[in-house]
Coordinates of C-alpha atoms in Angstrom, one line a residue:
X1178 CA 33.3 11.2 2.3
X1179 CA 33.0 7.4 3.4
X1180 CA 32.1 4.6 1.2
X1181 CA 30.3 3.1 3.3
X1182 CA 26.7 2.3 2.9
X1183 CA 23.5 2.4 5.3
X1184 CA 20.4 -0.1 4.2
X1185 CA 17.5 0.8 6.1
X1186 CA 14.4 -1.7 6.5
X1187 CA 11.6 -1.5 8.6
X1188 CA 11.1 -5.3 8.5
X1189 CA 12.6 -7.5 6.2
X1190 CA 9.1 -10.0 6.0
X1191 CA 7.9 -9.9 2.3
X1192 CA 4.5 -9.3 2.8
X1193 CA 2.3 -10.0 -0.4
X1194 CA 1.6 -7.1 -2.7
X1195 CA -2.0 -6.0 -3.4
X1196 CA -3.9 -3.1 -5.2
X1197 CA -3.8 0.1 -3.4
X1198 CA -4.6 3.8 -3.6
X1199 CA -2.1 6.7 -3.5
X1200 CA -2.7 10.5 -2.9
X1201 CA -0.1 13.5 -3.6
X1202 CA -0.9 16.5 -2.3
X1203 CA 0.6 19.8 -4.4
X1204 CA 0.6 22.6 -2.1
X1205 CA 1.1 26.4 -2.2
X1206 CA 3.7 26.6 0.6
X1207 CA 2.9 29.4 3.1
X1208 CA 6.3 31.6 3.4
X1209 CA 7.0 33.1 6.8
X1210 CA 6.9 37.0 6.5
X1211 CA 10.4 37.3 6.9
X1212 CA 13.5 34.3 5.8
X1213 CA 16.0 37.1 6.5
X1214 CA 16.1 37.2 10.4
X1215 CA 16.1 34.1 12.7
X1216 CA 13.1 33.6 14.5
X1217 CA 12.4 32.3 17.7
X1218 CA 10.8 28.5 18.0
X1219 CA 7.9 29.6 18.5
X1220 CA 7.3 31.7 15.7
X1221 CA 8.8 29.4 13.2
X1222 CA 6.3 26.7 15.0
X1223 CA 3.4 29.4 13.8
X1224 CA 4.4 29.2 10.4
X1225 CA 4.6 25.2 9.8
X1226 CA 1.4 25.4 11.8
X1227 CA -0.4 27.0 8.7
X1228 CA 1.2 25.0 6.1
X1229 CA 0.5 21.8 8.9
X1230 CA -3.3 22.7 9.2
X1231 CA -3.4 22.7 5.6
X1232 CA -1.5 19.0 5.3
X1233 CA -4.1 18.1 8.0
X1234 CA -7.4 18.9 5.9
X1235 CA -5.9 16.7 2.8
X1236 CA -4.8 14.1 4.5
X1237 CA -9.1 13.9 5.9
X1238 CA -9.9 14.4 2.7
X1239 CA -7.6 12.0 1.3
X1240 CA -8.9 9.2 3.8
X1241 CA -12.3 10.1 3.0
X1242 CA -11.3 9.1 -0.6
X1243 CA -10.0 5.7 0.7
X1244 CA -6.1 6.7 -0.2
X1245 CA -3.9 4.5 1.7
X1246 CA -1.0 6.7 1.9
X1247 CA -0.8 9.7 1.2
X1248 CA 2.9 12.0 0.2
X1249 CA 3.3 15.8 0.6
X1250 CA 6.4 18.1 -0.8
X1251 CA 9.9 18.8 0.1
X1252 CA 9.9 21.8 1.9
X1253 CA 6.3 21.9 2.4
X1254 CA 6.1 23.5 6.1
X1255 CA 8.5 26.4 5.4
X1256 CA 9.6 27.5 2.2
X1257 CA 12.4 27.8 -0.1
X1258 CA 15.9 30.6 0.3
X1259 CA 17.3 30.2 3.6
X1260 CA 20.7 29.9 5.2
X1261 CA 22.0 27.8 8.1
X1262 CA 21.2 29.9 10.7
X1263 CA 17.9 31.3 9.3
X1264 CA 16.6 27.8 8.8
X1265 CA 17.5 26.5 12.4
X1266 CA 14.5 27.3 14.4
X1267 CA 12.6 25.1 12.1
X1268 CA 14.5 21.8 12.3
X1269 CA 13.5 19.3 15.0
X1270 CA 16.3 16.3 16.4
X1271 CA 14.7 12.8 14.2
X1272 CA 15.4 9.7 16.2
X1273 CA 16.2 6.3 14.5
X1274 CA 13.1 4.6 14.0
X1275 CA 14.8 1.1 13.3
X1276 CA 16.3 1.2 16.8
X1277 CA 13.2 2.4 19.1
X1278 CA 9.6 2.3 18.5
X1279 CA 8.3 5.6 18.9
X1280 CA 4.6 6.9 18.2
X1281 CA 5.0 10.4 18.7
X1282 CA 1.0 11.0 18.3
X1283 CA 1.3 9.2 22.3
X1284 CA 4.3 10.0 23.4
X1285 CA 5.3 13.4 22.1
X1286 CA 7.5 14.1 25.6
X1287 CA 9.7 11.7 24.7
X1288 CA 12.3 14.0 22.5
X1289 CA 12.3 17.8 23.4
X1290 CA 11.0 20.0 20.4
X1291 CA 9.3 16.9 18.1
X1292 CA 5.7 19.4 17.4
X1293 CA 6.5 18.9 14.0
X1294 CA 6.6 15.4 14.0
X1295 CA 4.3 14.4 16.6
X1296 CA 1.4 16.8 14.6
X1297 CA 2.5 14.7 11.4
X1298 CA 1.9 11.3 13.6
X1299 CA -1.4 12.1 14.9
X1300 CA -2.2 13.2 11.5
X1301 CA -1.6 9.6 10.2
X1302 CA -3.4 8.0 13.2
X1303 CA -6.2 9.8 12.7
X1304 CA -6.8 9.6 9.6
X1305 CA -6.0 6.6 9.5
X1306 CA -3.3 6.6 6.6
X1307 CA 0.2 5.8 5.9
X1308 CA 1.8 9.6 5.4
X1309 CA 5.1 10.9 4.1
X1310 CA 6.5 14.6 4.5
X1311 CA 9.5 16.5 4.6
X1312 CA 11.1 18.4 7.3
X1313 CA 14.5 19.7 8.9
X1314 CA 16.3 17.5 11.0
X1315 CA 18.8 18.6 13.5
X1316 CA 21.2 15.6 14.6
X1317 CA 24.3 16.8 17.1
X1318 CA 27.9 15.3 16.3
X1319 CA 31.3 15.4 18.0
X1320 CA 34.5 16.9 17.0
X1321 CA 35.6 13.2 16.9
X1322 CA 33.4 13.1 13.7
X1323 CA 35.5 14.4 11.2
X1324 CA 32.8 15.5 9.4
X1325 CA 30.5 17.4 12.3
X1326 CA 30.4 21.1 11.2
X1327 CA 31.7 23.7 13.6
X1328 CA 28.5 24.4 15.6
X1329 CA 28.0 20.9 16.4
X1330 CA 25.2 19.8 14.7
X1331 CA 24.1 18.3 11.0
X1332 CA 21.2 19.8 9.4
X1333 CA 19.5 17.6 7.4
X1334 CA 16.5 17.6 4.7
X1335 CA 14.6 14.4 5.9
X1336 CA 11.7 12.5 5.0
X1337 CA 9.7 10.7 7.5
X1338 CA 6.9 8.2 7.5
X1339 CA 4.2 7.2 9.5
X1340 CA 2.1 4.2 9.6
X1341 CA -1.8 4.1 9.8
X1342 CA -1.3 4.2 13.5
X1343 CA 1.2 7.1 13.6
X1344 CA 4.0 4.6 14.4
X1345 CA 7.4 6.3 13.0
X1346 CA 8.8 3.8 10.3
X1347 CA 11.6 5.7 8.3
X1348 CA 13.6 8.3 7.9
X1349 CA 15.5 9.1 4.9
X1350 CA 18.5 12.1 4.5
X1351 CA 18.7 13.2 1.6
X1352 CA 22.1 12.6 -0.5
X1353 CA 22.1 14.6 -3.4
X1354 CA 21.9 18.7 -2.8
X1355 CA 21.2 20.9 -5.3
X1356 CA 23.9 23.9 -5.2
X1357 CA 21.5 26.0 -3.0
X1358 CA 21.2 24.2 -0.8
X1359 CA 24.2 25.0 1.5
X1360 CA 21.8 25.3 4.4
X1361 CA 21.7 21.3 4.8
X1362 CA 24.6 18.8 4.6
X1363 CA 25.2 16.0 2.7
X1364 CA 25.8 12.8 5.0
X1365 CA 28.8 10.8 4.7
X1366 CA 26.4 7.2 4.7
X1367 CA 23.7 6.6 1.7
X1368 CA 20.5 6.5 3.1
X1369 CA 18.9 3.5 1.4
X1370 CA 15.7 4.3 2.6
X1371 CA 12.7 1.3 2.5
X1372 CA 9.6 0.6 4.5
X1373 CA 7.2 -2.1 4.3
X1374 CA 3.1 -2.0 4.3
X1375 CA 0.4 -4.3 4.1
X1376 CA 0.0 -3.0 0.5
X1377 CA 3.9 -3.5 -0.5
X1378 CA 7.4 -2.1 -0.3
X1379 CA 8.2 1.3 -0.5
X1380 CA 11.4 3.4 -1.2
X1381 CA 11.6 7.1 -0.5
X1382 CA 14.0 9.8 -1.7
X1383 CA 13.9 13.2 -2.8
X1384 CA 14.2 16.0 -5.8
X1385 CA 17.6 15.3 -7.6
X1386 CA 18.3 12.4 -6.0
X1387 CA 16.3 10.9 -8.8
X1388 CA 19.1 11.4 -11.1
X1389 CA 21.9 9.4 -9.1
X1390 CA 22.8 6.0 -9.0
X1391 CA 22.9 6.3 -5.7
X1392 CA 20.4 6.1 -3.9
X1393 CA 17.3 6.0 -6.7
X1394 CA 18.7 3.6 -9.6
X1395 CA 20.4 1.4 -6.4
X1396 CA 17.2 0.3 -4.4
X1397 CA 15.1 0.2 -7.6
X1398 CA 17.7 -2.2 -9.5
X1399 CA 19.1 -4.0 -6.8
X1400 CA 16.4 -4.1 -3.8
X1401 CA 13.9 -4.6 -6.6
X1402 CA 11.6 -2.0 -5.1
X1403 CA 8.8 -0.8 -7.7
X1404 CA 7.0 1.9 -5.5
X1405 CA 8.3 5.2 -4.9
X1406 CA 7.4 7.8 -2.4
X1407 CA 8.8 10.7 -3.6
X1408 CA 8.9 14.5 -1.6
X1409 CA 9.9 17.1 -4.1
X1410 CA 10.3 20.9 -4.6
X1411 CA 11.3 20.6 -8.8
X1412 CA 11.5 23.7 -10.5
X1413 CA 10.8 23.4 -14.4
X1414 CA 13.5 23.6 -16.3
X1415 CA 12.2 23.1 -20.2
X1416 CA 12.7 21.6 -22.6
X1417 CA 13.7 18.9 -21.0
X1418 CA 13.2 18.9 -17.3
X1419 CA 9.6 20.0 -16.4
X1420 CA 8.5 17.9 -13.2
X1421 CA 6.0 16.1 -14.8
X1422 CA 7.8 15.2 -18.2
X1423 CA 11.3 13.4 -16.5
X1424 CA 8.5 11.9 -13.5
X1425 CA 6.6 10.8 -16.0
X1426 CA 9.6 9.5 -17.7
X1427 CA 11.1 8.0 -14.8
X1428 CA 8.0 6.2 -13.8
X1429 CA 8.4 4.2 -17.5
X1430 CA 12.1 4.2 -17.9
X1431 CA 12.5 2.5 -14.7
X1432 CA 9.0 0.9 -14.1
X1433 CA 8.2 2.1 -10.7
X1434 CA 4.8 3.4 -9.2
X1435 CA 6.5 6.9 -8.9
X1436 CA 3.9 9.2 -6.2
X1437 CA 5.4 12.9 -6.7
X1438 CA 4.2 15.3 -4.5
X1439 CA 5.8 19.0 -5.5
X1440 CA 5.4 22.4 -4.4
X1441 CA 3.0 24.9 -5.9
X1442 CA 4.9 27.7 -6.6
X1443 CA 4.2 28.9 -10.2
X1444 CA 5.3 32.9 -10.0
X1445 CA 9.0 31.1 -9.3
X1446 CA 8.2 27.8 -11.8
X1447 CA 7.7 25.2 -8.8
X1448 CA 4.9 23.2 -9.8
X1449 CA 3.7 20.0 -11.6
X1450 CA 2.9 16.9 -9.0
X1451 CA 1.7 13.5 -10.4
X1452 CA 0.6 9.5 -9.8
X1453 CA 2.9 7.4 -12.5
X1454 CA 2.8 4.1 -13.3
X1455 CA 4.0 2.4 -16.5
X1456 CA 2.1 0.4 -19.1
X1457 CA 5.0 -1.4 -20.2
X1458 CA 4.9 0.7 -23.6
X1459 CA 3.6 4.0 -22.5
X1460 CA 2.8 6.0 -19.3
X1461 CA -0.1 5.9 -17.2
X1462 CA -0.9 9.0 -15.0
X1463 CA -2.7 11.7 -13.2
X1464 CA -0.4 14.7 -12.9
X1465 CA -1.6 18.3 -11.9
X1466 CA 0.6 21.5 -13.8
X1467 CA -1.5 24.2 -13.7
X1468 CA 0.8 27.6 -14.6
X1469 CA -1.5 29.9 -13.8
X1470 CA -0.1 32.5 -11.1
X1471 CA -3.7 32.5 -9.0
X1472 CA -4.2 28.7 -9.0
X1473 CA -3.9 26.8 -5.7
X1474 CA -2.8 23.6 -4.3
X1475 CA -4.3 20.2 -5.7
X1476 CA -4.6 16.9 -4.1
X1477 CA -4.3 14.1 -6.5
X1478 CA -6.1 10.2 -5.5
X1479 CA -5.5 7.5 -7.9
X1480 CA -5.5 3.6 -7.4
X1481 CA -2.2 1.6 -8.4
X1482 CA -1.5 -2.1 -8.7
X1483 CA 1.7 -3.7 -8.4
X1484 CA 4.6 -3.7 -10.8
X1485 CA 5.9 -6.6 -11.4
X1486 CA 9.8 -6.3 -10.5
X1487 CA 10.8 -9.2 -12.8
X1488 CA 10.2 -7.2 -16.2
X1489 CA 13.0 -5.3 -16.5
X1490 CA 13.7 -1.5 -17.0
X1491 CA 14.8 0.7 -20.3
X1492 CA 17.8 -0.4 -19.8
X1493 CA 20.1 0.3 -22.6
X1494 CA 21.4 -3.2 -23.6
X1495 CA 17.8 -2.9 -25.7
X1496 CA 19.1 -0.2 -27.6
X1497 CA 21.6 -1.6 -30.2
X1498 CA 19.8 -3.3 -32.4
X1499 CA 17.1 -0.6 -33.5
X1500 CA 19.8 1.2 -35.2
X1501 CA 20.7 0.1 -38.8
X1502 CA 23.2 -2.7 -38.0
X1503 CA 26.0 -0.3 -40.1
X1504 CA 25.4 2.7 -38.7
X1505 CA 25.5 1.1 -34.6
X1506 CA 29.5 2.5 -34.2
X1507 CA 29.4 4.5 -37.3
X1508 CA 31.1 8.5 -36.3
X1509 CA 29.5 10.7 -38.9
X1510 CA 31.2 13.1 -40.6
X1511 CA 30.5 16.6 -39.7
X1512 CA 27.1 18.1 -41.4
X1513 CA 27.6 21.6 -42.7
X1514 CA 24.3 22.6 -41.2
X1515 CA 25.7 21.1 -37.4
X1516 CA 26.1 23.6 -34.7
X1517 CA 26.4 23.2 -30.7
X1518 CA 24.9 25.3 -28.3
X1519 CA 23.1 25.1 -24.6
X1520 CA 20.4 23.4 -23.2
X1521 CA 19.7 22.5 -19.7
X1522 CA 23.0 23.5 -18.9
X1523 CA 24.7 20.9 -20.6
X1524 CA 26.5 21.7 -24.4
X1525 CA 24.4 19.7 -27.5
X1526 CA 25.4 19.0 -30.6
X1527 CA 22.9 19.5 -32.9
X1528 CA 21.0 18.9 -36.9
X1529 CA 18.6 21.6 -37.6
X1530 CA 15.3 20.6 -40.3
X1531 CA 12.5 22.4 -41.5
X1532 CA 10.9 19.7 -43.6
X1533 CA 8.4 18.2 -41.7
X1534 CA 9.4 14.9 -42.9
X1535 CA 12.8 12.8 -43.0
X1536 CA 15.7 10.8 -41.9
X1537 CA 18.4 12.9 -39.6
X1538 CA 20.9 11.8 -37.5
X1539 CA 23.6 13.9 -35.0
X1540 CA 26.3 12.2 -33.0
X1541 CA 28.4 13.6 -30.6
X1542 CA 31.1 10.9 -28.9
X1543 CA 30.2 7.6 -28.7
X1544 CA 26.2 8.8 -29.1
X1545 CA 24.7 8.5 -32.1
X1546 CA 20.7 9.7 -32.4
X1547 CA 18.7 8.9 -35.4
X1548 CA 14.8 10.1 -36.0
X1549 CA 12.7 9.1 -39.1
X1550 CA 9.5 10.9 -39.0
X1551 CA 6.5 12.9 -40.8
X1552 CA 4.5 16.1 -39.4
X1553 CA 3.4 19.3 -40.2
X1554 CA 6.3 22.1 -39.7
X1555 CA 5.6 24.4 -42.2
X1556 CA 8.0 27.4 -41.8
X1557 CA 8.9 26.1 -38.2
X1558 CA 12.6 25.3 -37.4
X1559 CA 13.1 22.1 -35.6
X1560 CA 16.9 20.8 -34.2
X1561 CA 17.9 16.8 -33.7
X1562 CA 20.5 17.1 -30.7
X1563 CA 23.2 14.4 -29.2
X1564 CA 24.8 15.1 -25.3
X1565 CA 27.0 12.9 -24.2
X1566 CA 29.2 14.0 -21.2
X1567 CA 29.0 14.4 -17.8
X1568 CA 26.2 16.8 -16.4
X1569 CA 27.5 19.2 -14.2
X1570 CA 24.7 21.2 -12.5
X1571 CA 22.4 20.4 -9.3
X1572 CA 25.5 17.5 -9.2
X1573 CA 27.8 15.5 -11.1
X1574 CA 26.4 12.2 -12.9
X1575 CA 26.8 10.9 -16.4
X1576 CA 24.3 11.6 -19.1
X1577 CA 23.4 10.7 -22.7
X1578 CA 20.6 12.6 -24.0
X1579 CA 18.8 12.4 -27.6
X1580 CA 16.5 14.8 -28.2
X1581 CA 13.6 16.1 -31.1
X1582 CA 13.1 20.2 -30.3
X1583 CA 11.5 22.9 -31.5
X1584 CA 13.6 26.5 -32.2
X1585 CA 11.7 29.1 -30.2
X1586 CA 11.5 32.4 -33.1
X1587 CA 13.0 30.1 -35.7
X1588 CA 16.3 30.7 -35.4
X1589 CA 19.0 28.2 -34.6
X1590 CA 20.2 30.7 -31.9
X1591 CA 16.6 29.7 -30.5
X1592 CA 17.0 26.1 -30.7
X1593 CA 16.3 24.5 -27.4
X1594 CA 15.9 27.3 -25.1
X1595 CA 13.2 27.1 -22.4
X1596 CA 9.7 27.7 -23.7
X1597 CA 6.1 26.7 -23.6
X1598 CA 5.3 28.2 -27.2
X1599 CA 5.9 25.4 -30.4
X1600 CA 4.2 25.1 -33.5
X1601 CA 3.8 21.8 -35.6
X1602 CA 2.8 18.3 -35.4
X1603 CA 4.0 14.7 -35.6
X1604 CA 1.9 12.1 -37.3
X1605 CA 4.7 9.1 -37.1
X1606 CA 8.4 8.6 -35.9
X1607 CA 10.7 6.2 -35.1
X1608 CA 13.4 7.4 -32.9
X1609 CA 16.8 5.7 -31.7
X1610 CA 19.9 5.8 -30.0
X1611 CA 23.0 3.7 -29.4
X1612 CA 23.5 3.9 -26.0
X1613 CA 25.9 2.9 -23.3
X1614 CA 24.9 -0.4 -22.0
X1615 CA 25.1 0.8 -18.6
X1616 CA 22.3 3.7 -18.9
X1617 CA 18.9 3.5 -18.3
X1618 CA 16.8 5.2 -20.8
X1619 CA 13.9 7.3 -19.6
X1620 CA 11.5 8.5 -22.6
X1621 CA 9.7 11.7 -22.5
X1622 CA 7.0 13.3 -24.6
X1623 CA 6.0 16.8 -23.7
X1624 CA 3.5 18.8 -25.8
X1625 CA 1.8 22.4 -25.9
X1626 CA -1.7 22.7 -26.8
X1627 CA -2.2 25.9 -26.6
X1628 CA 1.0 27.7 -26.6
X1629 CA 0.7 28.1 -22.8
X1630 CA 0.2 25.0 -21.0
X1631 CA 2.5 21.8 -21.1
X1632 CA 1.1 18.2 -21.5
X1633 CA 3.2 14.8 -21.4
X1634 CA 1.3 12.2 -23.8
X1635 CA 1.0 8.2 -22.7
X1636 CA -0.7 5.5 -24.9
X1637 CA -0.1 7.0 -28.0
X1638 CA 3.1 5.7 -28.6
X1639 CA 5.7 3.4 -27.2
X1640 CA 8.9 2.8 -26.2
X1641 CA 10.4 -1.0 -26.0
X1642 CA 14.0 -0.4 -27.7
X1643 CA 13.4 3.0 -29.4
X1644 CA 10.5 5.6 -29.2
X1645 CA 7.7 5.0 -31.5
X1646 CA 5.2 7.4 -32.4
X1647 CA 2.6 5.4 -35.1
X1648 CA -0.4 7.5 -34.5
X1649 CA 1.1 11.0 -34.1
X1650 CA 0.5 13.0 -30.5
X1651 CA -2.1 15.5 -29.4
X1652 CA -0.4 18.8 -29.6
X1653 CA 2.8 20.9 -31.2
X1654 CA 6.1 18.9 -29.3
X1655 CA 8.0 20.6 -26.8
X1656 CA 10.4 17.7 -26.2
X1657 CA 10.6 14.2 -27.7
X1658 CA 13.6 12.9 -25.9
X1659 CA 15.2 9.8 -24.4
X1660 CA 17.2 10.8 -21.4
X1661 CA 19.9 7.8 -20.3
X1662 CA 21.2 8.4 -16.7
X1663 CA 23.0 5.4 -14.4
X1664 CA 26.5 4.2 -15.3
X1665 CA 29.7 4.8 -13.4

């Protein structure tokens, strides 16, 4: 794999940055009947047709709203579970938009086999809107390209986007494949992927790419881009990783406008879409995570404002000081009560409490994670857990995590497994870490209300240093959690 690096701009004129409205589009994919067979073009055009017609009555819909631009999911026009050959008929050859102009609403002989993208242009133009999607691209290679697989072409998961007059802008391939995905390639050059509007500077990327330095934490920290246009299929993974808790997070950790549009998929846990923006304490947002297995599709229209690039993220060089000043490096000695076990696929040390008040504290490495709070947790088991280590699903990148979670039945066997079900109530905490000073903390708060639908909470607490909680949160927690990624 090269080093090298690609920087993509569409122009590299500043333009000045004004209010705008965004729109995200959550939709109910339409599978073809069969993903086991290869089908010709034209039946794999049929089926992004449907999905397509569907993109097309939003995006009116959108424009009636006065959205601006408006972003739909990864793999929106065909579904998930394919394999390379399966997937073929659906990808279409994406030209480089930063070499030739190309409207392909106008032009659409210009490439053989762009329906795809000219439909997604002439969407944009008439509507009148800036538009991102995801498709398939198809690029050929040579055997002189040591990395060309053996039938000659790279298959790529690609975002596009399309000005107001249908104009092609960017592309973006995406970098960072989950394991399924052996379908697409990885390529060999970092797609640093931004595009300029009349309403400000954009950055696009996709799903776990979120999670790398490269490209997300890169254009956001270097190219001092605060707007993300982000195409996702994000399947919830609790406690930690529902799409709208780490989007959420993400928006405040890193303070971006984050627009994340996901797939609808609830029988298979694909769902939760949102519009964040960050308050400099709290979160901000209109998200849509509706479980139910006979819901549909939602589109989601919010105004934004700029963020202003010059205050700076979570990062963890704001972390040191909120512990007590003799306890920063301090290794505790192992607790009786500590045990390990998984959660999210990575291996947590953890303090278990029933009280539903107190000081606890877990370390495990050079992570130490302290929590002084008061609730209600009467005969509920709760666990304080510590990971610090190198994550090693979806990808490879380092990770400290601190976490506050509920134990599912009540037994520490329970502690952290994946569930929508918790029982108690925080009135006031203080939570801390000593993290590395080359992570950027994202904080999450994810609650039940009900026992069977999942809220994240925003202006009831804050996070500048550590996470405070003063006036407790709406709901039994699910997660409380400060989730540092970034760092070599």
């Amino acid at each position: 794999m090269t080093s090298q690096i690609s920087i993509q701009f569409l122009f590299c004129i500043l333009l000045p940055v004004a209010a705008f409205k965004a729109a995200v589009y959550e939709h109910a994919v339409i599978f073809p009947p069969q993903r086991s067979r290869v089908l010709s073009r034209d039946a794999s055009l049929s089926v992004m047709k449907n999905n397509l017609d569907v993109y097309r009555e939003q995006c009116m819909e959108a424009a009636v709203q006065k959205a601006q631009i408006i972003v739909f999911p990864e793999y929106g026009l065909y579904g998930l579970g394919w394999t390379r050959r399966t997937i073929a008929p659906y990808l279409e050859f994406v030209p480089d938009p930063y070499t030739k102009s190309w409207v392909p609403c106008d032009d659409p002989s210009r490439y053989n086999n762009t329906d795809v993208q000219r439909q997604l242009s002439c969407m944009a133009k008439n509507s009148s809107i800036y538009l991102v999607a995801n498709i398939g691209a198809r690029q050929p290679c040579s055997g002189s390209d040591l990395h060309c697989p053996s039938d000659g072409h790279f298959q790529f998961s690609t975002n596009v986007v399309y000005d107001s007059n249908g104009k092609f802008i960017a592309r973006y391939f995406k970098q960072n494949l989950n394991f399924d995905e052996l379908f697409f390639d990885r390529p060999s050059i970092t797609n640093y992927t931004v595009f300029t509007t009349p309403f400000g500077r954009f950055a696009t990327f996709s799903s776990y790419d979120i999670m790398f330095q490269n490209p997300a934490i890169t254009m956001i920290t270097k190219m001092n881009v605060t707007n993300i246009v982000y195409p996702v299929a994000w399947k919830m993974e609790l406690p930690l990783l529902a799409a709208i808790e780490i989007h959420s997070a993400f928006s405040e950790g890193m303070h971006v406008n984050l627009m994340a549009a996901n797939l609808h998929l609830p029988s298979i846990g694909y769902l939760g879409s949102g519009i964040y923006w960050p308050s400099g304490a709290s979160n901000n947002e209109v998200y849509y995570n509706n479980m139910s297995l006979s819901s549909g599709g939602k589109l989601l229209v919010q105004d934004l404002t700029p963020v202003d690039s010059n205050i700076p993220t979570k990062y963890a060089t704001f972390q040191k000081h909120n512990l007590p000043q003799n306890n920063v490096n301090e290794r505790s000695t192992t607790r009786d009560d500590e045990f390990q076990a998984v959660m999210n696929h990575d291996l947590y040390t953890f303090v278990p409490f029933t009280k539903g008040y107190g000081h606890y504290k877990v370390c495990q490495n050079t992570l130490c994670c302290q929590v002084f709070f008061q609730g209600m947790f009467e005969n509920v088991l709760y666990a304080l857990g510590a990971f610090d280590g190198m994550h090693t699903y979806n990808g490879h990148y380092p990770l400290q995590v601190c976490t506050f979670v509920p134990c599912i039945n009540g037994s520490i066997a329970s502690c952290g497994h994946s569930s929508v079900h918790s029982i108690g109530f925080i009135s006031t905490m203080t939570f801390s870490g000593n993290f590395s000073t080359n992570r950027y903390v994202l904080p999450e708060v994810l609650v039940t209300r009900d026992n069977s639908t999942l809220d994240i909470v925003g202006l009831t607490w804050l996070y500048q240093g550590s996470l405070v909680i003063d006036v407790g949160v709406p709901g039994s927690p699910v997660s409380i959690s400060m989730y540092a990624i970034g760092g070599p």
